[in-house]
Amino acid sequence: QKLKPLEMATSIETETFKLGFIGAGKMAESIAKGVVKSGILPATRIRTAHKGSNRRDAFSSFGVQLYDTNQQVVEDSDVIIFSVKPQIIGEVVLQLKPLLTEDKLLVSVAAGIPLKYLQNWAGHGRLIRVVPNTPAAVGHAATVISMGESASEKDADLISSLFGAIGKIWRADEKYLDAVTGLSGSGPAYIYLAIDALADGGVAAGLPRDLALGLASQTVLGAASMAINSGKHPGQLKDDVASPGGTTIAGIHELEKGGFRGILMNAVTAAGHRSQMLSNR
Amino acid sequence: MATSSPMSIQTETFKLGFIGAGKMAESIAKGVVKSGILPATRIRTAHKGSNRRDAFSSFGVQLYDTNQQVVEDSDVIIFSVKPQIIGEVVLQLKPLLTEDKLLVSVAAGIPLKYLQNWAGHGRLIRVVPNTPAAVGHAATVISMGESASEKDADLISSLFGAIGKIWRADEKYLDAVTGLSGSGPAYIYLAIDALADGGVAAGLPRDLALGLASQTVLGAASMAINSGKHPGQLKDDVASPGGTTIAGIHELEKGGFRGILMNAVTAAGHRSQMLSNR
């Protein structure tokens, strides 16, 4: 059943809008903290609901308004982020459907839940689907957003600036989101393995563990920062530092001998494929 | 032979000189000025060519014509010339390298005992930074020469702390350090390229894949540094049952991903040892 695009979606007022989180978990907390810290929105214009004191305190401790029910959050919000687990988002949205009028912009961060389902549950297409990743917690997320049928350009800009508070953001067609999940969604784990292995390599070469692990993490951070800020292709950056007969090209040779790059490609495509399978269940 | 009391470098007034006006010197000087540790007016270097002179003078560093002039007007001197020439450079300056001056070498693979011979004293610190110094995120290890004091080490630590993180370690570890943090950025450039290729294989446009790859690596490293958790714990935290992440991890383990990275570090460390021993 195709939804009619909204002719003139009510513009969300950037200076006064209120942001509500349905689901008061870690991702909501990371986003809310990042948004407040960057000054985009004062905490007083953010609200969520939870019954338990742990999660309530986690949010109230930096000024977020706490309600008892999701209904109260929806009634007092203009932009609503659904940050509940994929397994329950359907029932949560359906329960709130009567309150989810089209003047409210809805956002989902639920992994693998397509826009067409969300639009059915919500009753309209003023939706944006967001794939962030866990480094949102340290303000360095890689986030991709996809627009629902009735989400406007201004809606996209607003969500881009919100999620820009916790890292970098890209806009893409929904068809890419399984691959995105395999790369940026799951990617941090591949890098945790790499850091662990670099540290083990350092220890094998004689370093104390603490030093090896500290150097490993910082080296990965520095290299990524170079890749982002230098404006150069990673291959060029590699060329720049691999001097003739030096230590770096000796290390690179081992990586190439082992098929390092192919293995990483395998990880991304396998995770992307798994995302597709989970989405199609 | 330890000196009884090397003259303390005055932290509020000391002048910093660079022998060798290349990229590493520029990164350090820029980082130090940007972080406010030292005003540019207290930094000096020398070069004949206008390109390098402009690179430094453009942010306020004092330019001289000769290394001798730099040494005479500096209290802390960083030797940032290539390993192949550092011996002759230090020997040439030896008469001016009195023990009231703290000497620092960033020359790869050049042991402290050689530097001490060339300089004529042991008030030296050997430094192994890495190229992300250019973006303020270096991983740097320092090793103390025979007569370098604790205060000398603190001063150098704060200087290099302006361009990233710093650790102190015994010189015997520096070949392994070179194999890990010295050469490590290149391993990660390969990883970023491969992650992007994986994204393209999975259907993403190149620009998006490369942008996501770089940012993902940055975010993960930042989590590893700031979360206080072991990387294995961080991995456990995100690998949900039957999910996409464990599917990706499975491919890495099948391929021996970790062992290959260990090989890279040990091979590069070994190469560093061989180069140092030539």
Coordinates of C-alpha atoms in Angstrom, one line a residue:
Chain A
Q1 CA 0.0 0.0 0.0
K2 CA 1.7 3.1 -1.2
L3 CA 1.5 6.2 1.0
K4 CA 0.6 9.6 -0.4
P5 CA 3.5 12.0 -0.1
L6 CA 2.6 14.8 2.3
E7 CA 2.1 18.0 0.2
M8 CA 3.5 20.4 2.8
A9 CA 5.0 18.7 5.9
T10 CA 4.8 21.1 8.9
S11 CA 8.3 22.4 9.2
I12 CA 10.0 21.5 12.5
E13 CA 11.1 24.8 14.1
T14 CA 14.9 24.4 14.6
E15 CA 15.1 26.9 17.4
T16 CA 12.3 25.4 19.6
F17 CA 11.8 21.8 18.6
K18 CA 11.6 19.2 21.3
L19 CA 13.4 15.9 20.9
G20 CA 12.1 12.7 22.4
F21 CA 13.7 9.2 22.7
I22 CA 11.5 6.1 22.7
G23 CA 13.9 3.6 24.3
A24 CA 16.3 5.0 26.9
G25 CA 19.3 2.8 26.2
K26 CA 23.0 3.4 25.4
M27 CA 22.5 4.7 21.9
A28 CA 19.9 7.2 23.0
E29 CA 22.2 8.3 25.8
S30 CA 25.1 8.7 23.4
I31 CA 23.1 10.8 21.0
A32 CA 21.5 12.9 23.8
K33 CA 24.8 13.6 25.4
G34 CA 26.5 14.5 22.2
V35 CA 23.7 16.8 21.2
V36 CA 23.8 18.6 24.5
K37 CA 27.6 18.8 24.6
S38 CA 27.7 20.3 21.1
G39 CA 25.2 22.9 22.0
I40 CA 22.7 22.0 19.3
L41 CA 19.9 21.5 21.8
P42 CA 19.7 22.2 25.5
A43 CA 19.0 19.2 27.6
T44 CA 15.7 20.7 28.7
R45 CA 14.3 20.2 25.2
I46 CA 15.1 16.5 25.3
R47 CA 12.8 13.9 26.9
T48 CA 12.6 10.2 27.4
A49 CA 10.8 7.7 29.6
H50 CA 11.8 4.8 31.7
K51 CA 10.5 3.2 34.9
G52 CA 13.9 2.1 36.3
S53 CA 16.0 4.5 38.3
N54 CA 19.3 3.6 36.6
R55 CA 18.3 4.7 33.2
R56 CA 16.3 7.7 34.6
D57 CA 19.4 8.9 36.4
A58 CA 21.6 8.3 33.4
F59 CA 19.6 11.0 31.5
S60 CA 18.4 13.3 34.3
S61 CA 22.1 13.6 35.4
F62 CA 22.7 15.9 32.4
G63 CA 19.3 17.7 32.4
V64 CA 17.1 15.6 30.2
Q65 CA 13.4 15.6 31.1
L66 CA 12.1 12.2 32.3
Y67 CA 8.6 10.9 31.8
D68 CA 6.9 7.7 32.9
T69 CA 5.4 6.6 29.6
N70 CA 6.3 6.7 26.0
Q71 CA 3.0 8.3 25.3
Q72 CA 4.0 11.3 27.4
V73 CA 7.3 11.6 25.5
V74 CA 5.5 11.5 22.1
E75 CA 3.0 14.1 23.1
D76 CA 5.7 16.5 24.2
S77 CA 8.1 16.0 21.3
D78 CA 8.3 17.2 17.7
V79 CA 11.2 14.9 16.6
I80 CA 11.0 11.4 18.0
I81 CA 13.9 8.9 17.8
F82 CA 13.0 5.3 18.2
S83 CA 15.9 3.7 19.9
V84 CA 14.4 0.4 21.0
K85 CA 15.6 -3.0 19.9
P86 CA 14.6 -4.2 16.5
Q87 CA 12.6 -7.1 18.0
I88 CA 10.1 -4.8 19.7
I89 CA 10.0 -1.7 17.6
G90 CA 7.0 -2.9 15.6
E91 CA 4.8 -3.3 18.7
V92 CA 6.1 -0.1 20.2
V93 CA 5.4 2.0 17.1
L94 CA 1.9 0.4 16.7
Q95 CA 1.0 1.2 20.3
L96 CA 1.9 4.8 19.8
K97 CA 0.4 5.1 16.3
P98 CA -2.6 7.3 17.3
L99 CA -0.3 9.9 18.7
L100 CA 2.2 9.8 15.8
T101 CA 0.7 12.6 13.7
E102 CA 2.4 13.8 10.5
D103 CA 3.6 17.0 12.1
K104 CA 6.0 14.9 14.1
L105 CA 9.2 13.7 12.4
L106 CA 10.0 10.1 13.3
V107 CA 13.5 8.6 13.3
S108 CA 14.5 4.9 13.7
V109 CA 17.9 3.6 14.6
A110 CA 16.6 0.0 14.7
A111 CA 19.0 -2.2 12.8
G112 CA 17.6 -4.0 9.8
I113 CA 14.1 -2.6 10.0
P114 CA 13.1 -1.3 6.6
L115 CA 11.3 2.0 6.1
K116 CA 8.3 0.4 4.5
Y117 CA 7.6 -1.5 7.7
L118 CA 8.1 1.6 9.8
Q119 CA 5.8 3.6 7.6
N120 CA 3.1 0.9 7.9
W121 CA 3.3 0.8 11.7
A122 CA 3.5 4.6 12.0
G123 CA 0.8 5.4 9.5
H124 CA 2.8 7.9 7.5
G125 CA 6.1 8.4 5.7
R126 CA 7.6 11.3 7.6
L127 CA 10.4 9.0 8.7
I128 CA 14.2 8.9 8.6
R129 CA 16.1 5.6 9.0
V130 CA 19.5 6.0 10.7
V131 CA 22.4 3.5 10.9
P132 CA 24.9 4.9 13.5
N133 CA 27.6 2.8 15.1
T134 CA 28.8 2.3 18.7
P135 CA 31.6 5.0 18.6
A136 CA 28.7 7.4 19.0
A137 CA 29.6 6.9 22.7
V138 CA 32.9 8.8 22.1
G139 CA 31.5 11.3 19.6
H140 CA 33.1 9.6 16.6
A141 CA 30.2 7.7 15.0
A142 CA 29.9 6.9 11.3
T143 CA 26.3 7.4 10.6
V144 CA 24.2 7.0 7.4
I145 CA 20.6 8.2 7.0
S146 CA 17.9 7.3 4.5
M147 CA 14.8 9.2 3.9
G148 CA 11.3 7.9 4.2
E149 CA 8.6 8.9 1.6
S150 CA 7.4 12.1 3.2
A151 CA 10.6 13.3 5.0
S152 CA 11.6 16.7 3.6
E153 CA 15.0 18.1 2.9
K154 CA 14.7 20.3 6.0
D155 CA 13.9 17.2 8.0
A156 CA 17.1 15.5 6.6
D157 CA 19.1 18.6 7.5
L158 CA 17.8 18.6 11.0
I159 CA 18.6 15.0 11.6
S160 CA 22.0 15.4 9.9
S161 CA 22.9 18.2 12.4
L162 CA 21.6 16.1 15.3
F163 CA 23.7 13.1 14.4
G164 CA 26.6 15.4 13.3
A165 CA 26.9 16.1 17.0
I166 CA 28.2 12.5 17.6
G167 CA 30.3 12.0 14.6
K168 CA 30.2 12.1 10.8
I169 CA 27.1 11.6 8.8
W170 CA 26.3 10.6 5.2
R171 CA 23.0 10.4 3.4
A172 CA 22.3 7.4 1.2
D173 CA 19.5 5.4 -0.4
E174 CA 18.0 2.7 1.8
K175 CA 19.2 0.0 -0.6
Y176 CA 22.8 0.6 0.7
L177 CA 22.0 0.1 4.4
D178 CA 22.8 -3.6 4.6
A179 CA 26.3 -3.0 3.1
V180 CA 26.7 0.0 5.5
T181 CA 25.8 -2.2 8.4
G182 CA 28.5 -4.7 7.3
L183 CA 31.1 -1.9 7.0
S184 CA 30.5 0.9 9.5
G185 CA 28.0 -0.9 11.7
S186 CA 30.1 -4.0 12.4
G187 CA 33.5 -2.5 11.4
P188 CA 34.5 -1.3 14.9
A189 CA 34.8 -5.0 16.0
Y190 CA 37.2 -5.7 13.1
I191 CA 39.4 -2.9 14.4
Y192 CA 39.2 -4.1 18.0
L193 CA 40.7 -7.4 16.7
A194 CA 43.3 -5.5 14.8
I195 CA 44.3 -3.5 17.9
D196 CA 44.6 -6.7 19.9
A197 CA 46.7 -8.3 17.2
L198 CA 49.0 -5.3 16.9
A199 CA 49.5 -5.4 20.6
D200 CA 50.2 -9.1 20.5
G201 CA 52.7 -8.4 17.7
G202 CA 54.4 -5.8 19.9
V203 CA 54.6 -8.3 22.8
A204 CA 56.0 -11.0 20.4
A205 CA 58.6 -8.4 19.4
G206 CA 59.5 -7.9 23.1
L207 CA 57.4 -5.0 24.3
P208 CA 55.6 -5.0 27.7
R209 CA 51.8 -5.4 27.2
D210 CA 50.8 -2.0 28.5
L211 CA 53.1 -0.2 26.1
A212 CA 52.2 -2.5 23.2
L213 CA 48.4 -1.9 23.7
G214 CA 48.8 1.8 24.2
L215 CA 50.9 2.2 21.1
A216 CA 48.5 -0.1 19.1
S217 CA 45.4 2.0 19.9
Q218 CA 47.1 5.3 19.4
T219 CA 48.7 4.2 16.1
V220 CA 45.3 3.2 14.7
L221 CA 43.8 6.5 15.8
G222 CA 46.6 8.5 14.2
A223 CA 46.4 6.6 11.0
A224 CA 42.7 7.0 10.7
S225 CA 43.1 10.7 11.5
M226 CA 45.6 11.0 8.7
A227 CA 43.3 9.2 6.3
I228 CA 40.4 11.6 7.2
N229 CA 42.4 14.8 7.3
S230 CA 45.2 14.5 4.8
G231 CA 43.0 14.6 1.7
K232 CA 45.1 11.7 0.3
H233 CA 44.1 8.2 -0.8
P234 CA 45.1 5.5 1.7
G235 CA 47.3 4.0 -1.0
Q236 CA 49.2 7.3 -1.4
L237 CA 49.6 7.6 2.4
K238 CA 51.0 4.1 2.4
D239 CA 53.5 5.0 -0.4
D240 CA 54.5 8.1 1.5
V241 CA 55.7 6.1 4.5
A242 CA 57.1 2.9 2.9
S243 CA 60.7 3.9 2.4
P244 CA 63.1 1.7 0.3
G245 CA 64.1 -1.5 2.2
G246 CA 62.7 -0.1 5.4
T247 CA 60.8 -1.5 8.3
T248 CA 57.4 -0.4 6.9
I249 CA 57.6 -2.2 3.6
A250 CA 58.8 -5.3 5.5
G251 CA 55.6 -5.2 7.5
I252 CA 53.4 -4.5 4.5
H253 CA 55.0 -7.5 2.7
E254 CA 53.8 -9.7 5.5
L255 CA 50.3 -8.3 5.2
E256 CA 50.1 -8.9 1.5
K257 CA 51.6 -12.4 1.8
G258 CA 48.8 -13.2 4.2
G259 CA 46.0 -11.8 2.0
F260 CA 45.2 -9.2 4.7
R261 CA 43.1 -7.1 2.4
G262 CA 41.0 -9.9 1.0
I263 CA 40.2 -11.1 4.5
L264 CA 38.9 -7.7 5.5
M265 CA 36.8 -7.6 2.3
N266 CA 35.4 -11.0 3.3
A267 CA 34.4 -9.6 6.7
V268 CA 32.5 -6.7 5.2
T269 CA 30.7 -8.7 2.5
A270 CA 29.8 -11.5 5.0
A271 CA 28.4 -9.1 7.5
G272 CA 26.6 -7.2 4.8
H273 CA 25.1 -10.4 3.5
R274 CA 24.0 -11.4 7.1
S275 CA 22.3 -8.0 7.5
Q276 CA 20.4 -8.7 4.3
M277 CA 19.3 -12.1 5.5
L278 CA 18.2 -10.7 8.9
S279 CA 16.2 -7.9 7.2
N280 CA 14.4 -10.3 5.0
R281 CA 13.2 -12.6 7.7
Chain B
M1 CA 79.2 8.5 32.9
A2 CA 76.6 10.5 34.6
T3 CA 77.1 14.2 35.1
S4 CA 76.5 15.4 38.7
S5 CA 74.1 18.3 38.0
P6 CA 73.3 19.2 34.5
M7 CA 72.0 22.7 34.3
S8 CA 68.2 22.7 34.5
I9 CA 66.5 23.9 31.4
Q10 CA 64.2 26.8 32.3
T11 CA 60.7 25.7 31.3
E12 CA 59.4 29.3 31.0
T13 CA 62.2 30.7 28.9
F14 CA 64.0 27.9 27.0
K15 CA 64.6 28.1 23.3
L16 CA 63.9 25.2 21.1
G17 CA 66.0 24.6 17.9
F18 CA 65.5 22.2 15.1
I19 CA 68.5 20.8 13.1
G20 CA 66.8 19.6 10.0
A21 CA 63.8 21.6 8.7
G22 CA 61.7 18.8 7.3
K23 CA 58.1 17.5 7.8
M24 CA 58.7 16.0 11.2
A25 CA 60.2 19.2 12.6
E26 CA 57.4 21.1 11.1
S27 CA 54.8 18.9 12.7
I28 CA 56.4 19.1 16.1
A29 CA 56.9 22.9 15.9
K30 CA 53.3 23.4 14.7
G31 CA 51.9 21.2 17.4
V32 CA 53.9 22.9 20.1
V33 CA 52.8 26.4 19.1
K34 CA 49.2 25.3 18.6
S35 CA 49.1 23.8 22.1
G36 CA 50.6 26.9 23.7
I37 CA 53.5 25.1 25.3
L38 CA 56.0 27.5 23.5
P39 CA 55.5 30.6 21.5
A40 CA 56.8 30.4 17.9
T41 CA 59.3 33.1 18.7
R42 CA 61.2 30.8 21.0
I43 CA 61.5 28.2 18.2
R44 CA 64.3 28.4 15.6
T45 CA 65.6 26.4 12.6
A46 CA 67.8 26.9 9.6
H47 CA 67.4 26.2 5.9
K48 CA 68.8 27.8 2.8
G49 CA 65.7 27.1 0.5
S50 CA 62.7 29.4 0.6
N51 CA 60.1 26.6 0.6
R52 CA 61.2 25.2 3.9
R53 CA 61.9 28.7 5.3
D54 CA 58.4 29.8 4.5
A55 CA 56.9 26.7 5.9
F56 CA 58.3 27.7 9.3
S57 CA 58.3 31.5 9.2
S58 CA 54.6 31.4 8.2
F59 CA 53.7 30.6 11.8
G60 CA 56.3 32.7 13.5
V61 CA 59.4 30.4 13.8
Q62 CA 62.8 32.2 13.8
L63 CA 64.8 31.3 10.7
Y64 CA 68.6 31.2 10.6
D65 CA 71.0 30.4 7.8
T66 CA 73.2 27.9 9.5
N67 CA 72.8 25.0 12.0
Q68 CA 75.6 26.6 14.0
Q69 CA 73.4 29.7 14.6
V70 CA 70.5 27.5 15.6
V71 CA 72.6 25.7 18.2
E72 CA 74.1 28.8 19.7
D73 CA 70.6 30.3 20.2
S74 CA 68.9 27.1 21.6
D75 CA 68.7 25.3 24.9
V76 CA 66.9 22.2 23.6
I77 CA 68.0 21.0 20.2
I78 CA 66.0 18.4 18.2
F79 CA 68.0 16.6 15.5
S80 CA 65.4 15.9 12.8
V81 CA 67.7 15.1 9.9
K82 CA 67.8 11.7 8.1
P83 CA 69.5 8.8 9.8
Q84 CA 72.1 8.6 7.0
I85 CA 73.5 12.1 7.7
I86 CA 72.9 12.6 11.4
G87 CA 76.4 11.4 12.3
E88 CA 78.2 14.0 10.2
V89 CA 75.8 16.7 11.3
V90 CA 76.3 16.1 15.0
L91 CA 80.1 15.8 14.6
Q92 CA 80.2 19.1 12.8
L93 CA 78.3 20.8 15.6
K94 CA 80.1 19.0 18.4
P95 CA 82.2 22.0 19.7
L96 CA 78.9 23.9 20.3
L97 CA 77.0 21.0 21.8
T98 CA 77.9 21.8 25.4
E99 CA 76.3 19.9 28.3
D100 CA 74.0 22.7 29.3
K101 CA 72.1 22.0 26.1
L102 CA 69.6 19.1 26.0
L103 CA 69.9 17.1 22.7
V104 CA 67.1 15.1 21.2
S105 CA 67.2 12.8 18.2
V106 CA 64.3 11.5 16.1
A107 CA 66.6 9.7 13.7
A108 CA 65.2 6.2 13.1
G109 CA 67.5 3.4 14.2
I110 CA 70.4 5.5 15.5
P111 CA 71.4 4.2 18.9
L112 CA 72.1 6.5 21.9
K113 CA 75.6 5.2 22.2
Y114 CA 76.5 6.5 18.7
L115 CA 74.8 9.8 19.4
Q116 CA 76.6 10.2 22.7
N117 CA 79.9 9.6 20.9
W118 CA 79.2 12.1 18.2
A119 CA 77.9 14.8 20.6
G120 CA 80.6 14.2 23.3
H121 CA 78.1 13.9 26.2
G122 CA 75.1 11.9 27.3
R123 CA 72.5 14.6 27.8
L124 CA 70.4 13.1 25.1
I125 CA 67.0 11.8 24.6
R126 CA 66.1 9.5 21.7
V127 CA 62.6 9.8 20.3
V128 CA 60.5 7.5 18.1
P129 CA 57.5 9.4 16.9
N130 CA 55.3 8.5 14.0
T131 CA 53.8 10.3 11.0
P132 CA 50.4 11.1 12.5
A133 CA 52.4 13.8 14.3
A134 CA 51.2 15.8 11.3
V135 CA 47.6 15.7 12.6
G136 CA 48.4 15.9 16.3
H137 CA 47.9 12.2 17.0
A138 CA 51.4 10.8 17.1
A139 CA 52.4 7.7 19.1
T140 CA 55.8 8.6 20.5
V141 CA 58.2 6.7 22.7
I142 CA 61.3 8.3 24.3
S143 CA 64.4 6.8 25.8
M144 CA 66.9 8.5 28.0
G145 CA 70.6 8.9 27.4
E146 CA 73.1 8.5 30.2
S147 CA 73.0 12.1 31.5
A148 CA 69.5 13.2 30.7
S149 CA 67.6 14.1 33.9
E150 CA 64.1 13.4 35.0
K151 CA 63.3 17.1 34.4
D152 CA 64.7 16.7 30.9
A153 CA 62.4 13.8 30.2
D154 CA 59.4 15.7 31.5
L155 CA 60.2 18.6 29.3
I156 CA 60.5 16.4 26.2
S157 CA 57.4 14.6 27.2
S158 CA 55.4 17.8 27.3
L159 CA 56.8 18.9 24.0
F160 CA 55.9 15.7 22.2
G161 CA 52.7 15.5 24.2
A162 CA 51.7 18.5 22.1
I163 CA 51.5 16.3 19.0
G164 CA 50.0 13.1 20.5
K165 CA 50.6 10.6 23.1
I166 CA 53.9 9.8 24.7
W167 CA 55.5 6.9 26.5
R168 CA 58.9 6.4 28.1
A169 CA 60.7 3.1 27.6
D170 CA 64.1 1.5 27.7
E171 CA 66.1 1.9 24.5
K172 CA 66.1 -1.9 24.0
Y173 CA 62.4 -1.7 23.1
L174 CA 62.8 0.8 20.3
D175 CA 63.1 -1.6 17.4
A176 CA 59.9 -3.3 18.4
V177 CA 58.3 0.2 18.8
T178 CA 59.4 1.0 15.3
G179 CA 57.8 -2.2 14.0
L180 CA 54.5 -1.3 15.8
S181 CA 53.9 2.4 16.0
G182 CA 56.6 3.5 13.6
S183 CA 55.4 1.4 10.7
G184 CA 51.9 0.7 12.0
P185 CA 50.1 3.6 10.3
A186 CA 50.8 1.9 6.9
Y187 CA 49.1 -1.3 8.0
I188 CA 46.0 0.7 8.9
Y189 CA 46.1 2.5 5.5
L190 CA 45.9 -0.9 3.9
A191 CA 43.0 -1.8 6.2
I192 CA 41.1 1.3 5.4
D193 CA 41.6 0.6 1.7
A194 CA 40.4 -3.0 2.1
L195 CA 37.4 -2.0 4.2
A196 CA 36.4 0.4 1.5
D197 CA 36.9 -2.2 -1.2
G198 CA 34.7 -4.6 0.9
G199 CA 32.0 -1.9 1.0
V200 CA 32.2 -1.5 -2.8
A201 CA 32.0 -5.2 -3.2
A202 CA 28.9 -5.1 -1.1
G203 CA 27.4 -2.5 -3.3
L204 CA 28.4 0.9 -1.9
P205 CA 29.6 3.8 -4.0
R206 CA 33.4 4.4 -3.5
D207 CA 33.2 7.8 -1.8
L208 CA 30.7 6.5 0.8
A209 CA 32.7 3.3 1.4
L210 CA 36.0 5.2 1.9
G211 CA 34.5 7.8 4.1
L212 CA 32.8 5.2 6.3
A213 CA 35.9 3.1 6.4
S214 CA 38.1 5.9 7.7
Q215 CA 35.6 7.1 10.2
T216 CA 34.9 3.6 11.4
V217 CA 38.6 3.0 12.1
L218 CA 38.8 6.4 13.9
G219 CA 35.8 5.7 16.0
A220 CA 37.0 2.2 17.0
A221 CA 40.4 3.5 18.0
S222 CA 38.8 6.3 20.0
M223 CA 36.7 3.7 21.8
A224 CA 39.7 1.6 22.5
I225 CA 41.6 4.6 24.0
N226 CA 38.7 6.2 25.9
S227 CA 36.5 3.3 27.1
G228 CA 39.0 1.8 29.5
K229 CA 38.0 -1.6 28.2
H230 CA 40.1 -4.3 26.7
P231 CA 39.7 -4.6 22.9
G232 CA 38.4 -8.2 23.4
Q233 CA 35.7 -6.9 25.8
L234 CA 34.8 -4.1 23.3
K235 CA 34.5 -6.8 20.6
D236 CA 32.3 -8.9 22.9
D237 CA 30.1 -5.9 23.6
V238 CA 29.2 -5.5 20.0
A239 CA 29.0 -9.0 18.7
S240 CA 25.4 -9.9 19.2
P241 CA 24.2 -13.5 18.8
G242 CA 23.9 -14.5 15.2
G243 CA 24.3 -10.9 14.1
T244 CA 26.2 -9.2 11.4
T245 CA 29.3 -8.4 13.5
I246 CA 30.1 -12.0 14.5
A247 CA 29.6 -13.0 10.8
G248 CA 32.3 -10.5 9.9
I249 CA 34.5 -11.6 12.8
H250 CA 34.2 -15.2 11.7
E251 CA 35.7 -14.3 8.3
L252 CA 38.6 -12.5 10.0
E253 CA 39.4 -15.5 12.2
K254 CA 39.1 -18.0 9.4
G255 CA 41.6 -16.0 7.5
G256 CA 44.1 -15.7 10.3
F257 CA 43.7 -11.9 10.4
R258 CA 45.4 -11.5 13.8
G259 CA 48.4 -13.7 13.0
I260 CA 49.0 -11.8 9.8
L261 CA 49.1 -8.5 11.8
M262 CA 51.4 -10.0 14.3
N263 CA 53.7 -11.1 11.4
A264 CA 53.8 -7.5 10.1
V265 CA 54.9 -6.1 13.5
T266 CA 57.5 -8.7 14.2
A267 CA 58.9 -8.5 10.6
A268 CA 59.1 -4.8 10.8
G269 CA 60.7 -4.9 14.2
H270 CA 63.2 -7.4 13.0
R271 CA 64.0 -5.2 10.0
S272 CA 64.6 -2.3 12.4
Q273 CA 67.0 -4.3 14.4
M274 CA 68.9 -5.3 11.3
L275 CA 69.1 -1.7 10.0
S276 CA 70.3 -0.5 13.4
N277 CA 73.1 -3.1 13.5
R278 CA 74.6 -2.3 10.1

